[in-house]
Amino acid sequence: MFGGFARRDQRAKGELYLRGLLSDGKRKSMQPMAERLGVDHQQLQQFVTTSTWDHVEVRRRLAVWAGGFVDPDAWVVDDTSFPKDGNASPGVARMYCGALGKTANCQVGVSVHAVTDWASAAVDWRLFLPESWDDRLAGDPAEAAEVRVRRERCAIPEQVRHREKWRLALDMLDEITDDWGLPRRPVVADAGYGDTTAFRLGLTERGLTYVLAVHSNTTAHPASAIPVTADYGGIGRRPVPRYPEPAVDLKTLAVSAGR
């Protein structure tokens, strides 16, 4: 993981931090880990917050190793929530928290996993940044200024903005296959992604096959259906393309198809 570091002290602190993450103990913040390791927590703090190293290269090395070891049959897209008591952590907001089964203060991480029937390993991940953490989407200048203060306090780069979870997933699939050279495999995800038409189209555009869950009330048109644009009457907005026949929900289609 840290073989690309030019400095020996960075490699040593990186290995120390990794041992802290893998050690026993529920809390994985700096001070509890340092106490278990018997070192000054500032060594870990400096490595994570101020030391200059390329985290993308570390993730690439880990992903390539995991991809070779697991030899995945598929890439699974998923997201995980992390409950938080306060509102100072980057990306924290009131969202649905799967860990608690309700809406609560939490962070959400989107990840891509290499999977087989015997193993699973996360190979790429992103922290989801809600709209409330993007000053460009704020409702007024005062709110935007408050958001910028929070972003600066958490050292969020200027180019990192709110991006939907399904877009983050497509970004990661591009990274692991195009940039890191991992194999192209079928993509699997739950209805949180499967119900998003743009996500399915994005996979199709990339030539990736997929197995995605969808809700029973999701609608569909026959493959032969063609959207038709009505003539413009000269008043109001111009009509947009629409399917001439009404869509049918998937539950009805499945029941009609039978076993």
PDB file of C-alpha atoms in Angstrom:
ATOM      1  CA  MET A   1       0.000   0.000   0.000  1.00  0.00           C
ATOM      2  CA  PHE A   2       2.724   2.453   0.913  1.00  0.00           C
ATOM      3  CA  GLY A   3       5.490   1.189  -1.380  1.00  0.00           C
ATOM      4  CA  GLY A   4       5.163   4.266  -3.590  1.00  0.00           C
ATOM      5  CA  PHE A   5       6.130   6.661  -0.787  1.00  0.00           C
ATOM      6  CA  ALA A   6       9.521   8.252  -1.383  1.00  0.00           C
ATOM      7  CA  ARG A   7      10.180   8.965   2.311  1.00  0.00           C
ATOM      8  CA  ARG A   8      10.917   6.174   4.761  1.00  0.00           C
ATOM      9  CA  ASP A   9       9.332   8.016   7.714  1.00  0.00           C
ATOM     10  CA  GLN A  10       6.047   8.321   5.776  1.00  0.00           C
ATOM     11  CA  ARG A  11       6.037   4.597   5.061  1.00  0.00           C
ATOM     12  CA  ALA A  12       6.685   3.848   8.743  1.00  0.00           C
ATOM     13  CA  LYS A  13       3.868   6.119   9.943  1.00  0.00           C
ATOM     14  CA  GLY A  14       1.545   4.739   7.290  1.00  0.00           C
ATOM     15  CA  GLU A  15       2.190   1.198   8.489  1.00  0.00           C
ATOM     16  CA  LEU A  16       1.671   2.357  12.077  1.00  0.00           C
ATOM     17  CA  TYR A  17      -1.667   3.918  11.187  1.00  0.00           C
ATOM     18  CA  LEU A  18      -2.747   0.773   9.336  1.00  0.00           C
ATOM     19  CA  ARG A  19      -1.887  -1.400  12.354  1.00  0.00           C
ATOM     20  CA  GLY A  20      -4.016   0.920  14.478  1.00  0.00           C
ATOM     21  CA  LEU A  21      -6.999   0.467  12.157  1.00  0.00           C
ATOM     22  CA  LEU A  22      -6.639  -3.322  12.188  1.00  0.00           C
ATOM     23  CA  SER A  23      -6.115  -3.644  15.944  1.00  0.00           C
ATOM     24  CA  ASP A  24      -8.789  -4.564  18.484  1.00  0.00           C
ATOM     25  CA  GLY A  25     -10.903  -1.757  19.880  1.00  0.00           C
ATOM     26  CA  LYS A  26     -14.114  -0.123  18.762  1.00  0.00           C
ATOM     27  CA  ARG A  27     -12.912   3.471  18.408  1.00  0.00           C
ATOM     28  CA  LYS A  28     -10.589   4.098  15.472  1.00  0.00           C
ATOM     29  CA  SER A  29      -9.855   7.795  16.048  1.00  0.00           C
ATOM     30  CA  MET A  30      -6.290   8.996  16.620  1.00  0.00           C
ATOM     31  CA  GLN A  31      -5.963   9.020  20.398  1.00  0.00           C
ATOM     32  CA  PRO A  32      -7.548   5.600  21.149  1.00  0.00           C
ATOM     33  CA  MET A  33      -5.467   3.978  18.412  1.00  0.00           C
ATOM     34  CA  ALA A  34      -2.286   5.672  19.647  1.00  0.00           C
ATOM     35  CA  GLU A  35      -2.933   4.451  23.178  1.00  0.00           C
ATOM     36  CA  ARG A  36      -3.322   0.869  21.976  1.00  0.00           C
ATOM     37  CA  LEU A  37      -0.168   1.178  19.876  1.00  0.00           C
ATOM     38  CA  GLY A  38       1.799   2.859  22.673  1.00  0.00           C
ATOM     39  CA  VAL A  39       2.814   5.898  20.599  1.00  0.00           C
ATOM     40  CA  ASP A  40       2.191   9.652  20.576  1.00  0.00           C
ATOM     41  CA  HIS A  41      -1.091  10.302  18.744  1.00  0.00           C
ATOM     42  CA  GLN A  42       0.496  13.286  16.971  1.00  0.00           C
ATOM     43  CA  GLN A  43       2.445  10.853  14.780  1.00  0.00           C
ATOM     44  CA  LEU A  44      -0.814   9.484  13.422  1.00  0.00           C
ATOM     45  CA  GLN A  45      -2.421  12.938  13.303  1.00  0.00           C
ATOM     46  CA  GLN A  46       0.431  14.357  11.242  1.00  0.00           C
ATOM     47  CA  PHE A  47       0.400  11.424   8.816  1.00  0.00           C
ATOM     48  CA  VAL A  48      -3.328  11.791   8.094  1.00  0.00           C
ATOM     49  CA  THR A  49      -3.828  15.570   8.179  1.00  0.00           C
ATOM     50  CA  THR A  50      -0.614  17.335   7.160  1.00  0.00           C
ATOM     51  CA  SER A  51       1.783  14.852   5.549  1.00  0.00           C
ATOM     52  CA  THR A  52       1.845  15.130   1.753  1.00  0.00           C
ATOM     53  CA  TRP A  53       1.206  11.836  -0.019  1.00  0.00           C
ATOM     54  CA  ASP A  54      -0.992  10.682  -2.875  1.00  0.00           C
ATOM     55  CA  HIS A  55      -3.997   8.884  -1.392  1.00  0.00           C
ATOM     56  CA  VAL A  56      -5.237   7.923  -4.868  1.00  0.00           C
ATOM     57  CA  GLU A  57      -2.052   5.944  -5.503  1.00  0.00           C
ATOM     58  CA  VAL A  58      -2.500   4.131  -2.190  1.00  0.00           C
ATOM     59  CA  ARG A  59      -6.067   3.222  -3.152  1.00  0.00           C
ATOM     60  CA  ARG A  60      -4.915   2.108  -6.610  1.00  0.00           C
ATOM     61  CA  ARG A  61      -2.287  -0.212  -5.146  1.00  0.00           C
ATOM     62  CA  LEU A  62      -4.827  -1.698  -2.754  1.00  0.00           C
ATOM     63  CA  ALA A  63      -7.466  -2.085  -5.487  1.00  0.00           C
ATOM     64  CA  VAL A  64      -5.070  -3.788  -7.927  1.00  0.00           C
ATOM     65  CA  TRP A  65      -3.925  -6.206  -5.229  1.00  0.00           C
ATOM     66  CA  ALA A  66      -7.498  -6.956  -4.112  1.00  0.00           C
ATOM     67  CA  GLY A  67      -8.697  -7.332  -7.703  1.00  0.00           C
ATOM     68  CA  GLY A  68      -5.944  -9.845  -8.449  1.00  0.00           C
ATOM     69  CA  PHE A  69      -6.485 -11.771  -5.221  1.00  0.00           C
ATOM     70  CA  VAL A  70     -10.280 -11.926  -5.390  1.00  0.00           C
ATOM     71  CA  ASP A  71     -10.518 -12.226  -9.219  1.00  0.00           C
ATOM     72  CA  PRO A  72     -14.052 -10.748  -9.115  1.00  0.00           C
ATOM     73  CA  ASP A  73     -17.108 -12.140 -10.839  1.00  0.00           C
ATOM     74  CA  ALA A  74     -18.864  -8.772 -10.437  1.00  0.00           C
ATOM     75  CA  TRP A  75     -18.544  -5.231  -9.095  1.00  0.00           C
ATOM     76  CA  VAL A  76     -21.059  -4.444  -6.357  1.00  0.00           C
ATOM     77  CA  VAL A  77     -22.052  -0.799  -5.807  1.00  0.00           C
ATOM     78  CA  ASP A  78     -23.298   0.022  -2.327  1.00  0.00           C
ATOM     79  CA  ASP A  79     -23.379   2.820   0.241  1.00  0.00           C
ATOM     80  CA  THR A  80     -22.863   2.733   3.991  1.00  0.00           C
ATOM     81  CA  SER A  81     -23.956   5.254   6.614  1.00  0.00           C
ATOM     82  CA  PHE A  82     -21.958   6.267   9.677  1.00  0.00           C
ATOM     83  CA  PRO A  83     -23.986   7.757  12.558  1.00  0.00           C
ATOM     84  CA  LYS A  84     -22.567  10.995  13.987  1.00  0.00           C
ATOM     85  CA  ASP A  85     -23.468  12.887  17.167  1.00  0.00           C
ATOM     86  CA  GLY A  86     -22.366  16.348  16.021  1.00  0.00           C
ATOM     87  CA  ASN A  87     -22.332  18.264  12.736  1.00  0.00           C
ATOM     88  CA  ALA A  88     -18.615  19.029  12.395  1.00  0.00           C
ATOM     89  CA  SER A  89     -17.536  15.943  10.406  1.00  0.00           C
ATOM     90  CA  PRO A  90     -17.249  16.512   6.633  1.00  0.00           C
ATOM     91  CA  GLY A  91     -20.421  15.611   4.762  1.00  0.00           C
ATOM     92  CA  VAL A  92     -22.513  14.991   7.873  1.00  0.00           C
ATOM     93  CA  ALA A  93     -26.219  15.824   7.517  1.00  0.00           C
ATOM     94  CA  ARG A  94     -29.651  14.522   8.405  1.00  0.00           C
ATOM     95  CA  MET A  95     -30.132  11.637   5.974  1.00  0.00           C
ATOM     96  CA  TYR A  96     -31.527   8.141   6.045  1.00  0.00           C
ATOM     97  CA  CYS A  97     -29.077   6.096   8.126  1.00  0.00           C
ATOM     98  CA  GLY A  98     -29.165   2.389   7.347  1.00  0.00           C
ATOM     99  CA  ALA A  99     -27.159   1.596  10.478  1.00  0.00           C
ATOM    100  CA  LEU A 100     -29.968   3.072  12.609  1.00  0.00           C
ATOM    101  CA  GLY A 101     -32.930   2.349  10.315  1.00  0.00           C
ATOM    102  CA  LYS A 102     -34.148   5.948  10.389  1.00  0.00           C
ATOM    103  CA  THR A 103     -33.265   9.517   9.388  1.00  0.00           C
ATOM    104  CA  ALA A 104     -30.452  10.799  11.580  1.00  0.00           C
ATOM    105  CA  ASN A 105     -27.181  12.729  11.604  1.00  0.00           C
ATOM    106  CA  CYS A 106     -24.739  10.651   9.597  1.00  0.00           C
ATOM    107  CA  GLN A 107     -22.125  10.501   6.877  1.00  0.00           C
ATOM    108  CA  VAL A 108     -22.594   8.307   3.805  1.00  0.00           C
ATOM    109  CA  GLY A 109     -19.831   6.560   1.900  1.00  0.00           C
ATOM    110  CA  VAL A 110     -20.366   5.103  -1.587  1.00  0.00           C
ATOM    111  CA  SER A 111     -18.182   2.133  -2.488  1.00  0.00           C
ATOM    112  CA  VAL A 112     -17.414  -0.396  -5.217  1.00  0.00           C
ATOM    113  CA  HIS A 113     -16.567  -3.955  -4.164  1.00  0.00           C
ATOM    114  CA  ALA A 114     -14.876  -6.831  -5.964  1.00  0.00           C
ATOM    115  CA  VAL A 115     -16.988  -9.910  -5.221  1.00  0.00           C
ATOM    116  CA  THR A 116     -17.154 -13.646  -5.780  1.00  0.00           C
ATOM    117  CA  ASP A 117     -19.203 -16.279  -3.944  1.00  0.00           C
ATOM    118  CA  TRP A 118     -16.361 -16.604  -1.411  1.00  0.00           C
ATOM    119  CA  ALA A 119     -14.922 -13.121  -0.974  1.00  0.00           C
ATOM    120  CA  SER A 120     -15.650  -9.395  -1.077  1.00  0.00           C
ATOM    121  CA  ALA A 121     -13.246  -6.469  -0.954  1.00  0.00           C
ATOM    122  CA  ALA A 122     -13.851  -2.723  -1.313  1.00  0.00           C
ATOM    123  CA  VAL A 123     -11.655  -1.430  -4.138  1.00  0.00           C
ATOM    124  CA  ASP A 124     -12.819   2.200  -4.363  1.00  0.00           C
ATOM    125  CA  TRP A 125     -14.935   4.582  -2.312  1.00  0.00           C
ATOM    126  CA  ARG A 126     -16.132   8.169  -2.073  1.00  0.00           C
ATOM    127  CA  LEU A 127     -17.585  10.295   0.721  1.00  0.00           C
ATOM    128  CA  PHE A 128     -20.994  11.562  -0.351  1.00  0.00           C
ATOM    129  CA  LEU A 129     -21.228  15.339   0.012  1.00  0.00           C
ATOM    130  CA  PRO A 130     -24.870  16.484   0.476  1.00  0.00           C
ATOM    131  CA  GLU A 131     -26.181  19.706  -1.079  1.00  0.00           C
ATOM    132  CA  SER A 132     -25.933  21.368   2.348  1.00  0.00           C
ATOM    133  CA  TRP A 133     -22.118  21.115   2.028  1.00  0.00           C
ATOM    134  CA  ASP A 134     -21.927  22.871  -1.343  1.00  0.00           C
ATOM    135  CA  ASP A 135     -21.923  26.671  -1.064  1.00  0.00           C
ATOM    136  CA  ARG A 136     -22.750  26.977  -4.777  1.00  0.00           C
ATOM    137  CA  LEU A 137     -26.133  25.408  -4.038  1.00  0.00           C
ATOM    138  CA  ALA A 138     -26.918  27.573  -0.992  1.00  0.00           C
ATOM    139  CA  GLY A 139     -30.149  29.562  -0.949  1.00  0.00           C
ATOM    140  CA  ASP A 140     -28.657  32.931   0.007  1.00  0.00           C
ATOM    141  CA  PRO A 141     -25.238  34.610   0.551  1.00  0.00           C
ATOM    142  CA  ALA A 142     -25.359  34.197   4.342  1.00  0.00           C
ATOM    143  CA  GLU A 143     -25.963  30.465   4.075  1.00  0.00           C
ATOM    144  CA  ALA A 144     -23.240  30.162   1.430  1.00  0.00           C
ATOM    145  CA  ALA A 145     -20.750  31.910   3.722  1.00  0.00           C
ATOM    146  CA  GLU A 146     -21.598  29.507   6.553  1.00  0.00           C
ATOM    147  CA  VAL A 147     -21.096  26.516   4.266  1.00  0.00           C
ATOM    148  CA  ARG A 148     -17.706  27.864   3.104  1.00  0.00           C
ATOM    149  CA  VAL A 149     -16.569  28.126   6.734  1.00  0.00           C
ATOM    150  CA  ARG A 150     -17.522  24.502   7.364  1.00  0.00           C
ATOM    151  CA  ARG A 151     -15.806  23.371   4.168  1.00  0.00           C
ATOM    152  CA  GLU A 152     -12.625  25.246   5.064  1.00  0.00           C
ATOM    153  CA  ARG A 153     -12.616  23.828   8.579  1.00  0.00           C
ATOM    154  CA  CYS A 154     -12.840  20.299   7.158  1.00  0.00           C
ATOM    155  CA  ALA A 155     -10.252  21.019   4.411  1.00  0.00           C
ATOM    156  CA  ILE A 156     -12.654  20.073   1.618  1.00  0.00           C
ATOM    157  CA  PRO A 157     -10.985  20.925  -1.729  1.00  0.00           C
ATOM    158  CA  GLU A 158     -12.649  23.598  -3.849  1.00  0.00           C
ATOM    159  CA  GLN A 159     -13.281  21.175  -6.723  1.00  0.00           C
ATOM    160  CA  VAL A 160     -15.115  18.652  -4.515  1.00  0.00           C
ATOM    161  CA  ARG A 161     -18.833  19.411  -4.809  1.00  0.00           C
ATOM    162  CA  HIS A 162     -22.193  17.766  -4.261  1.00  0.00           C
ATOM    163  CA  ARG A 163     -22.521  14.824  -6.612  1.00  0.00           C
ATOM    164  CA  GLU A 164     -25.309  12.276  -6.601  1.00  0.00           C
ATOM    165  CA  LYS A 165     -24.439   8.814  -5.305  1.00  0.00           C
ATOM    166  CA  TRP A 166     -25.083   7.185  -8.675  1.00  0.00           C
ATOM    167  CA  ARG A 167     -22.698   9.648 -10.342  1.00  0.00           C
ATOM    168  CA  LEU A 168     -20.049   8.830  -7.728  1.00  0.00           C
ATOM    169  CA  ALA A 169     -20.553   5.149  -8.555  1.00  0.00           C
ATOM    170  CA  LEU A 170     -20.017   5.780 -12.282  1.00  0.00           C
ATOM    171  CA  ASP A 171     -16.916   7.871 -11.499  1.00  0.00           C
ATOM    172  CA  MET A 172     -15.446   4.975  -9.515  1.00  0.00           C
ATOM    173  CA  LEU A 173     -16.273   2.378 -12.167  1.00  0.00           C
ATOM    174  CA  ASP A 174     -14.460   4.587 -14.705  1.00  0.00           C
ATOM    175  CA  GLU A 175     -11.491   4.898 -12.347  1.00  0.00           C
ATOM    176  CA  ILE A 176     -11.052   1.210 -11.560  1.00  0.00           C
ATOM    177  CA  THR A 177     -11.526  -0.002 -15.153  1.00  0.00           C
ATOM    178  CA  ASP A 178     -10.107   2.808 -17.306  1.00  0.00           C
ATOM    179  CA  ASP A 179      -7.429   4.312 -15.038  1.00  0.00           C
ATOM    180  CA  TRP A 180      -6.383   1.344 -12.905  1.00  0.00           C
ATOM    181  CA  GLY A 181      -6.805  -1.423 -15.464  1.00  0.00           C
ATOM    182  CA  LEU A 182      -9.085  -3.703 -13.443  1.00  0.00           C
ATOM    183  CA  PRO A 183     -11.286  -6.045 -15.509  1.00  0.00           C
ATOM    184  CA  ARG A 184     -14.723  -5.068 -16.749  1.00  0.00           C
ATOM    185  CA  ARG A 185     -17.310  -7.128 -14.897  1.00  0.00           C
ATOM    186  CA  PRO A 186     -21.118  -7.050 -14.469  1.00  0.00           C
ATOM    187  CA  VAL A 187     -22.332  -4.384 -12.036  1.00  0.00           C
ATOM    188  CA  VAL A 188     -24.704  -5.313  -9.191  1.00  0.00           C
ATOM    189  CA  ALA A 189     -26.610  -2.820  -7.007  1.00  0.00           C
ATOM    190  CA  ASP A 190     -29.826  -2.403  -5.033  1.00  0.00           C
ATOM    191  CA  ALA A 191     -32.885  -0.373  -5.998  1.00  0.00           C
ATOM    192  CA  GLY A 192     -31.324   2.825  -4.664  1.00  0.00           C
ATOM    193  CA  TYR A 193     -29.263   2.754  -7.869  1.00  0.00           C
ATOM    194  CA  GLY A 194     -31.392   0.519 -10.101  1.00  0.00           C
ATOM    195  CA  ASP A 195     -34.384   2.881 -10.038  1.00  0.00           C
ATOM    196  CA  THR A 196     -32.221   5.696 -11.424  1.00  0.00           C
ATOM    197  CA  THR A 197     -32.599   5.629 -15.199  1.00  0.00           C
ATOM    198  CA  ALA A 198     -29.512   7.785 -15.753  1.00  0.00           C
ATOM    199  CA  PHE A 199     -27.391   5.252 -13.830  1.00  0.00           C
ATOM    200  CA  ARG A 200     -28.625   2.364 -15.992  1.00  0.00           C
ATOM    201  CA  LEU A 201     -28.001   4.404 -19.142  1.00  0.00           C
ATOM    202  CA  GLY A 202     -24.518   5.295 -17.871  1.00  0.00           C
ATOM    203  CA  LEU A 203     -23.672   1.617 -17.473  1.00  0.00           C
ATOM    204  CA  THR A 204     -25.028   0.859 -20.940  1.00  0.00           C
ATOM    205  CA  GLU A 205     -22.981   3.682 -22.475  1.00  0.00           C
ATOM    206  CA  ARG A 206     -19.872   2.170 -20.864  1.00  0.00           C
ATOM    207  CA  GLY A 207     -20.645  -1.268 -22.248  1.00  0.00           C
ATOM    208  CA  LEU A 208     -21.102  -2.705 -18.735  1.00  0.00           C
ATOM    209  CA  THR A 209     -23.719  -5.380 -18.169  1.00  0.00           C
ATOM    210  CA  TYR A 210     -25.669  -5.130 -14.947  1.00  0.00           C
ATOM    211  CA  VAL A 211     -28.076  -6.785 -12.522  1.00  0.00           C
ATOM    212  CA  LEU A 212     -29.904  -4.040 -10.614  1.00  0.00           C
ATOM    213  CA  ALA A 213     -32.828  -4.266  -8.231  1.00  0.00           C
ATOM    214  CA  VAL A 214     -35.836  -2.046  -8.946  1.00  0.00           C
ATOM    215  CA  HIS A 215     -38.990  -1.307  -7.001  1.00  0.00           C
ATOM    216  CA  SER A 216     -42.198  -3.002  -8.116  1.00  0.00           C
ATOM    217  CA  ASN A 217     -43.836   0.327  -9.033  1.00  0.00           C
ATOM    218  CA  THR A 218     -41.046   1.277 -11.459  1.00  0.00           C
ATOM    219  CA  THR A 219     -42.559   1.637 -14.926  1.00  0.00           C
ATOM    220  CA  ALA A 220     -41.340   0.392 -18.277  1.00  0.00           C
ATOM    221  CA  HIS A 221     -42.138   0.721 -21.984  1.00  0.00           C
ATOM    222  CA  PRO A 222     -41.694  -1.918 -24.698  1.00  0.00           C
ATOM    223  CA  ALA A 223     -38.235  -1.898 -26.276  1.00  0.00           C
ATOM    224  CA  SER A 224     -39.843  -0.949 -29.589  1.00  0.00           C
ATOM    225  CA  ALA A 225     -41.553   2.161 -28.158  1.00  0.00           C
ATOM    226  CA  ILE A 226     -40.410   5.476 -29.647  1.00  0.00           C
ATOM    227  CA  PRO A 227     -40.994   8.874 -27.987  1.00  0.00           C
ATOM    228  CA  VAL A 228     -43.050  11.273 -30.098  1.00  0.00           C
ATOM    229  CA  THR A 229     -42.963  15.074 -29.929  1.00  0.00           C
ATOM    230  CA  ALA A 230     -46.346  16.771 -30.387  1.00  0.00           C
ATOM    231  CA  ASP A 231     -46.673  19.740 -32.759  1.00  0.00           C
ATOM    232  CA  TYR A 232     -45.958  23.126 -31.190  1.00  0.00           C
ATOM    233  CA  GLY A 233     -49.045  25.331 -31.000  1.00  0.00           C
ATOM    234  CA  GLY A 234     -47.093  28.557 -30.629  1.00  0.00           C
ATOM    235  CA  ILE A 235     -48.158  29.262 -27.032  1.00  0.00           C
ATOM    236  CA  GLY A 236     -46.292  28.317 -23.862  1.00  0.00           C
ATOM    237  CA  ARG A 237     -43.408  25.895 -23.608  1.00  0.00           C
ATOM    238  CA  ARG A 238     -42.481  23.705 -26.523  1.00  0.00           C
ATOM    239  CA  PRO A 239     -43.616  20.087 -26.036  1.00  0.00           C
ATOM    240  CA  VAL A 240     -41.012  17.501 -25.090  1.00  0.00           C
ATOM    241  CA  PRO A 241     -40.824  13.948 -26.484  1.00  0.00           C
ATOM    242  CA  ARG A 242     -43.249  11.561 -24.783  1.00  0.00           C
ATOM    243  CA  TYR A 243     -44.199   7.939 -25.254  1.00  0.00           C
ATOM    244  CA  PRO A 244     -47.632   7.679 -26.918  1.00  0.00           C
ATOM    245  CA  GLU A 245     -48.618   4.614 -24.864  1.00  0.00           C
ATOM    246  CA  PRO A 246     -48.770   4.678 -21.036  1.00  0.00           C
ATOM    247  CA  ALA A 247     -46.026   2.921 -19.123  1.00  0.00           C
ATOM    248  CA  VAL A 248     -46.741  -0.265 -17.166  1.00  0.00           C
ATOM    249  CA  ASP A 249     -45.335  -0.951 -13.697  1.00  0.00           C
ATOM    250  CA  LEU A 250     -42.919  -3.880 -13.391  1.00  0.00           C
ATOM    251  CA  LYS A 251     -45.099  -5.764 -10.897  1.00  0.00           C
ATOM    252  CA  THR A 252     -47.913  -5.938 -13.449  1.00  0.00           C
ATOM    253  CA  LEU A 253     -45.507  -7.039 -16.168  1.00  0.00           C
ATOM    254  CA  ALA A 254     -43.999  -9.752 -13.967  1.00  0.00           C
ATOM    255  CA  VAL A 255     -47.400 -11.102 -12.915  1.00  0.00           C
ATOM    256  CA  SER A 256     -48.578 -11.075 -16.544  1.00  0.00           C
ATOM    257  CA  ALA A 257     -45.497 -12.963 -17.693  1.00  0.00           C
ATOM    258  CA  GLY A 258     -46.147 -15.768 -15.183  1.00  0.00           C
ATOM    259  CA  ARG A 259     -43.541 -18.311 -14.153  1.00  0.00           C
TER     260      ARG A 259
END
